[in-house]
Short mmCIF file of C-alpha atoms and ligand atoms in Angstrom, two decimals:
data_model
loop_
_atom_site.label_atom_id
_atom_site.label_comp_id
_atom_site.label_asym_id
_atom_site.label_seq_id
_atom_site.Cartn_x
_atom_site.Cartn_y
_atom_site.Cartn_z
CA UNK U 1 -19.33 -6.74 -2.58
CA UNK U 2 -22.65 -6.58 -4.46
CA UNK U 3 -23.63 -8.82 -7.23
CA UNK U 4 -22.07 -6.52 -9.97
CA UNK U 5 -19.05 -6.74 -8.21
CA UNK U 6 -19.55 -3.36 -6.81
CA UNK U 7 -17.96 -2.72 -3.43
CA UNK U 8 -20.03 -1.17 -0.79
CA UNK U 9 -19.42 1.82 0.99
CA UNK U 10 -18.37 1.46 4.60
CA UNK U 11 -19.63 2.82 7.74
CA UNK U 12 -17.90 5.56 9.74
CA UNK U 13 -14.88 4.77 11.70
CA UNK U 14 -15.69 5.54 15.41
CA UNK U 15 -13.07 8.50 15.38
CA UNK U 16 -14.09 10.26 12.57
CA UNK U 17 -17.90 10.79 14.07
CA UNK U 18 -18.37 14.45 15.77
CA UNK U 19 -18.03 14.54 19.56
CA UNK U 20 -21.61 14.93 20.07
CA UNK U 21 -22.52 11.44 18.16
CA UNK U 22 -20.06 9.86 20.66
CA UNK U 23 -20.56 11.48 23.92
CA UNK U 24 -22.73 9.94 26.75
CA UNK U 25 -26.79 10.55 27.03
CA UNK U 26 -26.25 12.46 30.11
CA UNK U 27 -23.63 14.85 28.59
CA UNK U 28 -26.02 15.02 25.60
CA UNK U 29 -29.06 15.77 27.82
CA UNK U 30 -27.28 18.25 29.81
CA UNK U 31 -26.32 20.30 26.44
CA UNK U 32 -30.03 19.64 25.07
CA UNK U 33 -31.19 21.82 28.41
CA UNK U 34 -28.59 24.51 28.00
CA UNK U 35 -29.33 24.81 24.45
CA UNK U 36 -33.17 24.65 24.93
CA UNK U 37 -33.00 27.33 27.85
CA UNK U 38 -31.50 29.69 25.69
CA UNK U 39 -33.60 29.05 22.49
CA UNK U 40 -36.93 29.50 24.56
CA UNK U 41 -35.17 33.09 26.33
CA UNK U 42 -34.34 34.54 22.67
CA UNK U 43 -37.47 33.41 21.09
CA UNK U 44 -39.76 35.11 23.86
CA UNK U 45 -37.30 38.28 23.78
CA UNK U 46 -37.08 38.92 20.32
CA UNK U 47 -40.36 37.27 18.77
CA UNK U 48 -43.54 38.69 19.11
CA UNK U 49 -45.39 35.54 17.96
CA UNK U 50 -43.74 33.97 20.46
CA UNK U 51 -44.23 36.23 23.51
CA UNK U 52 -47.97 36.50 22.85
CA UNK U 53 -48.44 32.38 22.48
CA UNK U 54 -45.94 31.94 25.87
CA UNK U 55 -48.13 34.99 27.91
CA UNK U 56 -51.73 33.38 26.61
CA UNK U 57 -50.84 30.13 28.35
CA UNK U 58 -48.89 32.18 30.99
CA UNK U 59 -45.74 30.24 30.70
CA UNK U 60 -42.03 31.78 30.97
CA UNK U 61 -38.42 31.27 30.09
CA UNK U 62 -37.68 30.48 33.55
CA UNK U 63 -40.10 27.81 33.87
CA UNK U 64 -37.87 25.72 31.86
CA UNK U 65 -35.88 23.61 34.49
CA UNK U 66 -36.10 20.27 32.97
CA UNK U 67 -35.77 18.74 29.12
CA UNK U 68 -39.81 17.69 30.13
CA UNK U 69 -40.83 21.44 30.61
CA UNK U 70 -40.51 21.87 27.10
CA UNK U 71 -44.12 20.61 27.47
CA UNK U 72 -45.33 23.47 29.28
CA UNK U 73 -44.64 25.43 25.98
CA UNK U 74 -47.73 26.02 23.30
CA UNK U 75 -47.04 24.34 19.82
CA UNK U 76 -46.10 26.44 16.59
CA UNK U 77 -47.92 25.45 13.64
CA UNK U 78 -47.22 26.18 9.57
CA UNK U 79 -50.02 29.22 10.58
CA UNK U 80 -47.91 30.94 13.02
CA UNK U 81 -45.23 30.79 10.53
CA UNK U 82 -47.57 32.06 7.56
CA UNK U 83 -48.80 34.64 9.57
CA UNK U 84 -45.39 36.40 10.58
CA UNK U 85 -44.87 36.20 6.66
CA UNK U 86 -42.87 37.49 5.47
CA UNK U 87 -39.90 38.03 8.10
CA UNK U 88 -41.93 38.40 11.53
CA UNK U 89 -40.52 35.14 13.05
CA UNK U 90 -37.01 36.49 12.89
CA UNK U 91 -35.00 36.80 16.47
CA UNK U 92 -32.17 38.60 14.59
CA UNK U 93 -32.02 41.92 12.81
CA UNK U 94 -32.80 41.26 9.44
CA UNK U 95 -29.62 42.86 8.00
CA UNK U 96 -27.48 39.91 9.91
CA UNK U 97 -29.91 37.25 7.80
CA UNK U 98 -27.36 35.98 5.19
CA UNK U 99 -30.00 33.21 3.56
CA UNK U 100 -33.53 32.87 3.10
CA UNK U 101 -35.40 29.70 2.18
CA UNK U 102 -39.25 29.23 1.38
CA UNK U 103 -41.20 26.39 1.26
CA UNK U 104 -43.40 26.28 -1.61
CA UNK U 105 -46.75 25.57 0.03
CA UNK U 106 -49.27 24.12 -2.39
CA UNK U 107 -51.72 26.95 -1.83
CA UNK U 108 -51.08 30.81 -0.17
CA UNK U 109 -48.20 32.21 1.25
CA UNK U 110 -45.17 29.99 1.27
CA UNK U 111 -43.38 29.92 4.66
CA UNK U 112 -40.31 32.02 4.85
CA UNK U 113 -36.75 30.71 7.11
CA UNK U 114 -33.93 32.47 7.77
CA UNK U 115 -30.33 31.42 8.41
CA UNK U 116 -27.37 33.36 10.10
CA UNK U 117 -23.69 32.94 9.48
CA UNK U 118 -23.37 30.47 12.17
CA UNK U 119 -27.11 28.64 11.59
CA UNK U 120 -25.71 27.99 8.10
CA UNK U 121 -22.27 26.30 9.34
CA UNK U 122 -24.08 24.06 11.58
CA UNK U 123 -26.86 23.20 8.85
CA UNK U 124 -23.71 22.18 6.51
CA UNK U 125 -21.64 20.52 9.52
CA UNK U 126 -25.02 18.60 10.17
CA UNK U 127 -25.28 17.44 6.45
CA UNK U 128 -21.80 16.29 6.66
CA UNK U 129 -22.44 14.11 9.45
CA UNK U 130 -25.37 12.65 7.67
CA UNK U 131 -23.74 11.95 4.63
CA UNK U 132 -20.75 10.51 6.85
CA UNK U 133 -23.42 8.00 8.30
CA UNK U 134 -24.32 7.30 4.77
CA UNK U 135 -20.95 6.25 3.93
CA UNK U 136 -19.78 9.55 2.11
CA UNK U 137 -15.96 10.08 2.42
CA UNK U 138 -13.87 13.12 1.83
CA UNK U 139 -12.85 13.06 -2.06
CA UNK U 140 -15.74 11.25 -3.39
CA UNK U 141 -17.48 12.53 -6.05
CA UNK U 142 -21.33 13.25 -5.38
CA UNK U 143 -24.07 14.17 -7.89
CA UNK U 144 -26.31 16.25 -6.14
CA UNK U 145 -29.76 16.30 -8.42
CA UNK U 146 -31.85 17.94 -5.33
CA UNK U 147 -33.33 21.10 -6.74
CA UNK U 148 -31.58 24.24 -5.97
CA UNK U 149 -33.35 27.37 -5.23
CA UNK U 150 -35.86 28.50 -2.59
CA UNK U 151 -36.17 24.49 -2.16
CA UNK U 152 -33.92 23.68 0.89
CA UNK U 153 -32.88 20.02 -0.68
CA UNK U 154 -30.29 21.42 -3.14
CA UNK U 155 -28.32 24.37 -1.00
CA UNK U 156 -28.34 22.36 2.26
CA UNK U 157 -26.78 19.16 0.51
CA UNK U 158 -24.47 20.94 -1.42
CA UNK U 159 -22.94 23.00 1.49
CA UNK U 160 -22.68 19.51 3.43
CA UNK U 161 -21.11 17.70 0.62
CA UNK U 162 -18.11 21.20 0.54
CA UNK U 163 -18.14 21.01 4.31
CA UNK U 164 -17.56 16.95 4.43
CA UNK U 165 -14.80 17.67 1.88
CA UNK U 166 -16.31 15.57 -1.04
CA UNK U 167 -16.55 17.21 -4.37
CA UNK U 168 -20.38 18.34 -5.17
CA UNK U 169 -21.32 18.27 -8.73
CA UNK U 170 -24.51 21.03 -8.64
CA UNK U 171 -26.79 19.34 -11.07
CA UNK U 172 -30.15 20.18 -9.70
CA UNK U 173 -33.29 18.44 -10.63
CA UNK U 174 -34.26 17.88 -14.33
CA UNK U 175 -32.77 17.51 -17.86
CA UNK U 176 -32.63 13.67 -17.06
CA UNK U 177 -30.62 12.91 -20.06
CA UNK U 178 -28.14 15.27 -18.89
CA UNK U 179 -28.29 13.79 -15.30
CA UNK U 180 -27.22 10.39 -17.01
CA UNK U 181 -24.52 11.77 -19.20
CA UNK U 182 -23.01 13.47 -16.18
CA UNK U 183 -22.95 10.27 -14.29
CA UNK U 184 -21.55 8.20 -16.90
CA UNK U 185 -19.08 10.59 -17.59
CA UNK U 186 -17.92 12.30 -14.23
CA UNK U 187 -18.63 8.44 -12.08
CA UNK U 188 -20.11 9.45 -9.14
CA UNK U 189 -19.99 7.37 -6.09
CA UNK U 190 -23.02 9.30 -4.25
CA UNK U 191 -26.29 10.52 -5.77
CA UNK U 192 -28.64 12.96 -4.20
CA UNK U 193 -32.01 13.14 -4.87
CA UNK U 194 -35.71 12.22 -4.33
CA UNK U 195 -36.51 8.65 -4.36
CA UNK U 196 -38.93 9.43 -6.63
CA UNK U 197 -36.75 11.43 -9.07
CA UNK U 198 -34.23 8.52 -8.98
CA UNK U 199 -36.25 6.20 -10.67
CA UNK U 200 -37.04 8.52 -13.38
CA UNK U 201 -33.34 9.04 -13.70
CA UNK U 202 -32.97 4.83 -13.68
CA UNK U 203 -35.52 4.87 -16.71
CA UNK U 204 -33.12 7.65 -18.71
CA UNK U 205 -30.34 5.37 -18.30
CA UNK U 206 -32.26 2.17 -19.55
CA UNK U 207 -33.67 4.71 -22.31
CA UNK U 208 -29.86 6.06 -23.29
CA UNK U 209 -28.89 1.96 -23.24
CA UNK U 210 -27.00 2.15 -19.84
CA UNK U 211 -27.89 -0.72 -17.20
CA UNK U 212 -28.63 1.17 -14.16
CA UNK U 213 -26.82 -1.51 -12.36
CA UNK U 214 -23.65 -0.81 -14.22
CA UNK U 215 -23.14 2.90 -13.19
CA UNK U 216 -20.08 3.95 -10.98
CA UNK U 217 -23.11 4.70 -8.42
CA UNK U 218 -23.03 3.11 -4.83
CA UNK U 219 -24.84 4.81 -2.86
CA UNK U 220 -28.36 7.02 -2.87
CA UNK U 221 -29.15 9.82 -0.05
CA UNK U 222 -32.57 10.10 -0.57
CA UNK U 223 -35.57 12.21 1.23
CA UNK U 224 -37.83 14.87 0.68
CA UNK U 225 -41.01 13.12 0.36
CA UNK U 226 -42.47 9.59 2.02
CA UNK U 227 -41.02 6.42 0.65
CA UNK U 228 -41.48 2.67 1.91
CA UNK U 229 -38.96 -0.12 2.61
CA UNK U 230 -40.31 -1.87 -0.46
CA UNK U 231 -39.21 1.07 -2.82
CA UNK U 232 -36.22 1.02 -1.11
CA UNK U 233 -35.88 -2.37 -1.68
CA UNK U 234 -36.54 -1.91 -5.43
CA UNK U 235 -34.21 0.89 -5.87
CA UNK U 236 -31.44 -1.10 -4.06
CA UNK U 237 -31.83 -3.90 -6.47
CA UNK U 238 -32.37 -1.87 -9.56
CA UNK U 239 -29.31 0.22 -9.51
CA UNK U 240 -27.14 -1.75 -7.46
CA UNK U 241 -26.52 0.85 -4.57
CA UNK U 242 -27.65 1.48 -1.02
CA UNK U 243 -30.14 3.52 -0.54
CA UNK U 244 -30.33 5.61 2.83
CA UNK U 245 -33.42 7.90 4.50
CA UNK U 246 -32.25 11.65 5.23
CA UNK U 247 -34.86 13.72 6.89
CA UNK U 248 -35.83 17.09 7.30
CA UNK U 249 -37.81 20.03 6.89
CA UNK U 250 -37.41 23.45 6.39
CA UNK U 251 -39.25 25.49 9.01
CA UNK U 252 -36.82 23.41 11.20
CA UNK U 253 -33.63 23.53 8.99
CA UNK U 254 -33.83 21.91 5.84
CA UNK U 255 -32.42 18.34 5.01
CA UNK U 256 -29.92 16.65 7.79
CA UNK U 257 -32.16 17.16 10.75
CA UNK U 258 -31.61 13.16 10.68
CA UNK U 259 -30.33 10.33 8.65
CA UNK U 260 -29.72 6.54 8.38
CA UNK U 261 -26.47 5.22 9.02
CA UNK U 262 -25.44 3.11 6.06
CA UNK U 263 -24.46 0.11 8.84
CA UNK U 264 -28.16 -0.25 10.01
CA UNK U 265 -30.53 1.36 7.77
CA UNK U 266 -33.29 1.24 10.46
CA UNK U 267 -34.62 4.87 10.21
CA UNK U 268 -32.96 8.15 10.12
CA UNK U 269 -30.88 8.77 13.49
CA UNK U 270 -31.99 12.48 14.88
CA UNK U 271 -29.24 14.86 15.58
CA UNK U 272 -30.81 15.75 18.73
CA UNK U 273 -27.76 18.10 20.06
CA UNK U 274 -29.42 20.38 17.54
CA UNK U 275 -33.25 19.29 17.85
CA UNK U 276 -35.57 18.14 20.57
CA UNK U 277 -38.27 15.54 19.30
CA UNK U 278 -41.55 14.69 20.88
CA UNK U 279 -44.37 12.55 19.50
CA UNK U 280 -47.79 13.56 19.90
CA UNK U 281 -50.83 12.01 20.03
CA UNK U 282 -54.52 13.48 17.88
CA UNK U 283 -54.98 15.25 20.97
CA UNK U 284 -51.97 16.42 21.36
CA UNK U 285 -51.02 15.00 24.74
CA UNK U 286 -47.15 13.83 24.25
CA UNK U 287 -46.65 10.09 24.22
CA UNK U 288 -43.79 7.98 25.60
CA UNK U 289 -40.86 6.52 22.74
CA UNK U 290 -42.27 3.62 20.73
CA UNK U 291 -45.78 5.25 20.16
CA UNK U 292 -46.91 6.68 17.12
CA UNK U 293 -48.03 9.83 16.59
CA UNK U 294 -46.68 13.33 14.97
CA UNK U 295 -43.39 14.15 15.42
CA UNK U 296 -43.10 17.74 17.15
CA UNK U 297 -39.41 19.27 17.02
CA UNK U 298 -37.71 22.44 18.58
CA UNK U 299 -34.57 23.38 17.31
CA UNK U 300 -32.03 24.20 20.14
CA UNK U 301 -29.37 26.14 17.96
CA UNK U 302 -31.37 28.03 15.66
CA UNK U 303 -29.96 31.76 15.79
CA UNK U 304 -32.01 33.52 13.12
CA UNK U 305 -34.99 31.66 13.53
CA UNK U 306 -35.89 29.92 16.66
CA UNK U 307 -38.80 27.04 16.31
CA UNK U 308 -40.70 25.90 19.27
CA UNK U 309 -42.29 22.53 19.39
CA UNK U 310 -42.83 22.76 15.37
CA UNK U 311 -46.00 20.61 14.30
CA UNK U 312 -44.09 18.68 11.58
CA UNK U 313 -47.68 16.76 10.50
CA UNK U 314 -45.40 14.22 9.95
CA UNK U 315 -46.37 10.62 11.32
CA UNK U 316 -43.67 8.40 13.39
CA UNK U 317 -42.00 6.80 16.82
CA UNK U 318 -39.20 7.35 18.53
CA UNK U 319 -37.05 4.40 18.65
CA UNK U 320 -33.63 3.95 20.72
CA UNK U 321 -30.60 4.96 18.58
CA UNK U 322 -28.29 1.73 17.37
CA UNK U 323 -25.06 2.50 14.87
CA UNK U 324 -25.69 5.52 17.57
CA UNK U 325 -26.73 4.74 20.86
CA UNK U 326 -26.82 8.10 22.57
CA UNK U 327 -29.20 9.52 19.91
CA UNK U 328 -33.01 8.37 19.47
CA UNK U 329 -33.98 7.35 15.61
CA UNK U 330 -37.42 7.99 13.86
CA UNK U 331 -39.17 4.82 12.25
CA UNK U 332 -39.10 5.53 8.77
CA UNK U 333 -41.83 8.21 8.06
CA UNK U 334 -44.48 6.71 5.70
CA UNK U 335 -47.08 9.45 5.97
CA UNK U 336 -48.32 12.79 7.00
CA UNK U 337 -51.26 13.08 8.95
CA UNK U 338 -52.48 15.62 6.08
CA UNK U 339 -51.90 13.63 3.55
CA UNK U 340 -54.27 10.48 4.66
CA UNK U 341 -57.08 9.54 2.12
CA UNK U 342 -60.59 8.81 3.74
CA UNK U 343 -62.25 7.00 1.51
CA UNK U 344 -65.50 6.30 2.57
CA UNK U 345 -64.61 6.48 5.97
CA UNK U 346 -61.21 3.96 5.32
CA UNK U 347 -57.95 5.81 6.02
CA UNK U 348 -55.50 5.30 3.63
CA UNK U 349 -51.91 6.29 3.32
CA UNK U 350 -50.49 6.47 0.08
CA UNK U 351 -47.44 4.83 0.84
CA UNK U 352 -49.63 1.90 1.81
CA UNK U 353 -50.80 1.44 -1.58
CA UNK U 354 -47.02 1.80 -2.77
CA UNK U 355 -45.93 -1.30 -1.21
CA UNK U 356 -48.95 -3.42 -2.61
CA UNK U 357 -47.97 -1.76 -6.42
CA UNK U 358 -44.28 -2.69 -5.89
CA UNK U 359 -44.92 -6.09 -5.07
CA UNK U 360 -46.36 -6.92 -8.14
CA UNK U 361 -43.29 -7.37 -10.94
CA UNK U 362 -46.33 -6.45 -14.09
CA UNK U 363 -46.49 -2.90 -12.85
CA UNK U 364 -44.19 -0.49 -12.82
CA UNK U 365 -42.95 1.78 -9.79
CA UNK U 366 -44.68 5.25 -11.43
CA UNK U 367 -48.05 5.34 -10.53
CA UNK U 368 -50.92 8.07 -9.25
CA UNK U 369 -53.68 8.43 -7.33
CA UNK U 370 -56.60 9.87 -8.36
CA UNK U 371 -59.70 10.74 -6.06
CA UNK U 372 -63.03 11.71 -7.88
CA UNK U 373 -66.66 11.81 -6.84
CA UNK U 374 -68.68 10.55 -9.88
CA UNK U 375 -71.99 9.87 -7.95
CA UNK U 376 -71.65 11.62 -4.57
CA UNK U 377 -69.48 8.66 -3.23
CA UNK U 378 -65.82 8.82 -3.03
CA UNK U 379 -63.94 7.05 -5.52
CA UNK U 380 -60.03 6.15 -5.74
CA UNK U 381 -58.25 5.25 -8.95
CA UNK U 382 -54.86 3.90 -9.21
CA UNK U 383 -53.22 4.71 -12.66
CA UNK U 384 -50.21 2.55 -13.01
CA UNK U 385 -47.90 2.01 -15.78
CA UNK U 386 -47.70 -1.65 -16.89
CA UNK U 387 -43.69 -2.53 -16.67
CA UNK U 388 -41.53 -2.19 -20.44
CA UNK U 389 -42.17 -5.29 -21.78
CA UNK U 390 -44.81 -6.77 -20.21
CA UNK U 391 -47.97 -7.01 -22.31
CA UNK U 392 -51.33 -5.46 -21.43
CA UNK U 393 -53.08 -8.75 -20.84
CA UNK U 394 -50.49 -9.81 -18.09
CA UNK U 395 -50.50 -6.48 -16.58
CA UNK U 396 -54.52 -6.15 -16.38
CA UNK U 397 -54.25 -9.88 -14.48
CA UNK U 398 -51.95 -7.75 -12.18
CA UNK U 399 -54.48 -4.79 -11.58
CA UNK U 400 -57.17 -7.36 -10.30
CA UNK U 401 -54.79 -9.00 -8.20
CA UNK U 402 -53.88 -5.38 -7.05
CA UNK U 403 -57.73 -4.46 -6.38
CA UNK U 404 -58.21 -7.71 -4.35
CA UNK U 405 -54.90 -7.09 -2.04
CA UNK U 406 -55.74 -3.68 -1.28
CA UNK U 407 -59.28 -4.59 -0.39
CA UNK U 408 -57.79 -7.21 1.75
CA UNK U 409 -55.37 -5.34 3.33
CA UNK U 410 -56.88 -2.01 3.45
CA UNK U 411 -60.49 -2.96 3.68
CA UNK U 412 -61.80 -0.49 0.85
CA UNK U 413 -62.87 -0.90 -2.99
CA UNK U 414 -60.36 0.86 -5.47
CA UNK U 415 -59.84 0.71 -9.15
CA UNK U 416 -56.98 0.52 -11.34
CA UNK U 417 -56.61 1.77 -14.39
CA UNK U 418 -53.20 0.18 -16.44
CA UNK U 419 -51.26 2.91 -18.50
CA UNK U 420 -48.39 2.31 -21.17
CA UNK U 421 -44.76 3.15 -20.00
CA UNK U 422 -44.01 6.37 -19.88
CA UNK U 423 -47.68 7.74 -19.52
CA UNK U 424 -47.15 9.30 -16.15
CA UNK U 425 -45.78 12.36 -15.62
CA UNK U 426 -42.28 12.42 -14.13
CA UNK U 427 -41.34 14.76 -11.11
CA UNK U 428 -37.86 16.12 -10.64
CA UNK U 429 -38.46 16.95 -7.13
CA UNK U 430 -41.28 15.91 -4.85
CA UNK U 431 -43.51 13.71 -6.47
CA UNK U 432 -47.24 14.92 -6.56
CA UNK U 433 -48.60 11.38 -5.76
CA UNK U 434 -52.18 12.22 -4.73
CA UNK U 435 -54.72 13.85 -7.42
CA UNK U 436 -57.72 15.21 -5.85
CA UNK U 437 -60.36 15.64 -8.58
CA UNK U 438 -63.08 15.74 -6.40
CA UNK U 439 -65.07 19.53 -6.17
CA UNK U 440 -65.14 20.63 -2.35
O1 DLL I 501 -37.99 18.42 2.06
C1 DLL I 501 -35.90 18.86 3.21
C2 DLL I 501 -35.15 17.96 2.56
C3 DLL I 501 -34.88 18.22 1.38
C4 DLL I 501 -35.34 16.72 3.07
C5 DLL I 501 -33.97 16.95 0.86
C6 DLL I 501 -34.39 15.37 2.47
C7 DLL I 501 -33.71 16.00 1.32
P1 DLL I 501 -39.59 20.57 3.15
O2 DLL I 501 -39.96 20.89 1.62
O3 DLL I 501 -40.01 21.92 3.66
O4 DLL I 501 -37.92 20.03 2.99
O5 DLL I 501 -40.63 19.38 3.48
C8 DLL I 501 -40.50 18.71 4.23
O6 DLL I 501 -41.20 16.62 3.64
O7 DLL I 501 -41.71 17.16 6.73
C9 DLL I 501 -42.17 15.48 5.30
O8 DLL I 501 -43.19 15.66 5.40
C10 DLL I 501 -41.28 15.21 4.16
N1 DLL I 501 -40.10 14.44 4.15
C11 DLL I 501 -38.73 15.14 4.26
N2 DLL I 501 -37.94 14.25 4.07
C12 DLL I 501 -38.51 12.71 4.66
C13 DLL I 501 -38.06 11.36 4.30
C14 DLL I 501 -37.46 19.22 2.52
N3 DLL I 501 -36.81 11.34 4.67
C15 DLL I 501 -41.53 17.58 4.40
N4 DLL I 501 -39.45 10.78 4.62
C16 DLL I 501 -41.48 16.81 5.82
C17 DLL I 501 -40.24 10.93 4.89
C18 DLL I 501 -40.05 13.58 4.28
N5 DLL I 501 -41.26 12.19 4.55
#
């Protein structure tokens, strides 16, 4: 029971889990090996990019005799997928591809992903599994505010809600006032969106005179961008919900590669019957479980577009399963190796600043990081809104504290610019936190 008297959603009963969530580690690994061998062979035989790359390092599908043999295979990068634009990575005839998605990519060509009918069914099943782990049950109303379109969030979660047998409201992102109205009128228990957009929706509720804690919502299944446990606490307190982390990426499938369980909320469990994870160091060597590095994923069941050792750029580590003891978890991802800021030699992740901002109640969780180079030296400015109802003088004192805490915690000097509530542009999907205004 929560402080407003809402009941909490419960953990999934054991007998409602998929057989793969319950099987022993040995059984799981033998399925993984069989699927890996099949995937590697198909990639080699059907996708010229893979054949060339395998031949270059002298590895053949017959060399995959154990799960560890995956380490013999070359990595795949976003650049490889771009080079094969648009359909060069498909392993099945184009006419058998029933859906296409693409990741936006800020510059240049997008990366295209294709799905067979079977791929879509597996994806929907994994999203259903993820939602069930989040406490969602058949019959519940689920408000889906992830963007529909080429982005995998909207349609990916949509299909999973239907596969679970819950009721999906396909709202998509944007039109915040309408989101607030439909949440008020339809009374969903579940909301699906990015964590940053949920903050925008919560502000929209307040603007409409609705206490964000008073709505029917009980659970948010949030992802598609890095967010910290501190932001989780904020969201949970502000909306009186459980906030769960859903992970995924379009190149490998879309949302639902892993998901947190409501009973543990300790980082997404990876659905290892469909994805083989590895963690690598900067020099590309494979690290043991527990060590931090870049997540690399190999798909085990994708037909239309198998992906071998895809370098996700996401930084995390592999941890033992808890609520699902047979599969490993990833530690909550708080950054990508390509969004690390190097400020005069100091490495900073935007989420490290997020944690410090959120610890100051005088400041709102709405901020951006601006990088400039006024006098040939890089400068970092945090533009942050003062909390509604906090006066400027009080917020300015909090800003001084922010500068000091960043210096102590991260070892660098930043500037802080306190702006009025509502001054930072809101996003309806993935939030663009860092604005790099330096001339390169
Ligand atoms: O963001 C898929 C998705 C949709 C996941 C909805 C969850 C919910 P892409 O647009 O290809 O796909 O972006 C993938 O987003 O490599 C991470 O850097 C980041 N990301 C996704 N989920 C999380 C998360 C979708 N839970 C990229 N935590 C990934 C942190 C995340 N980062």
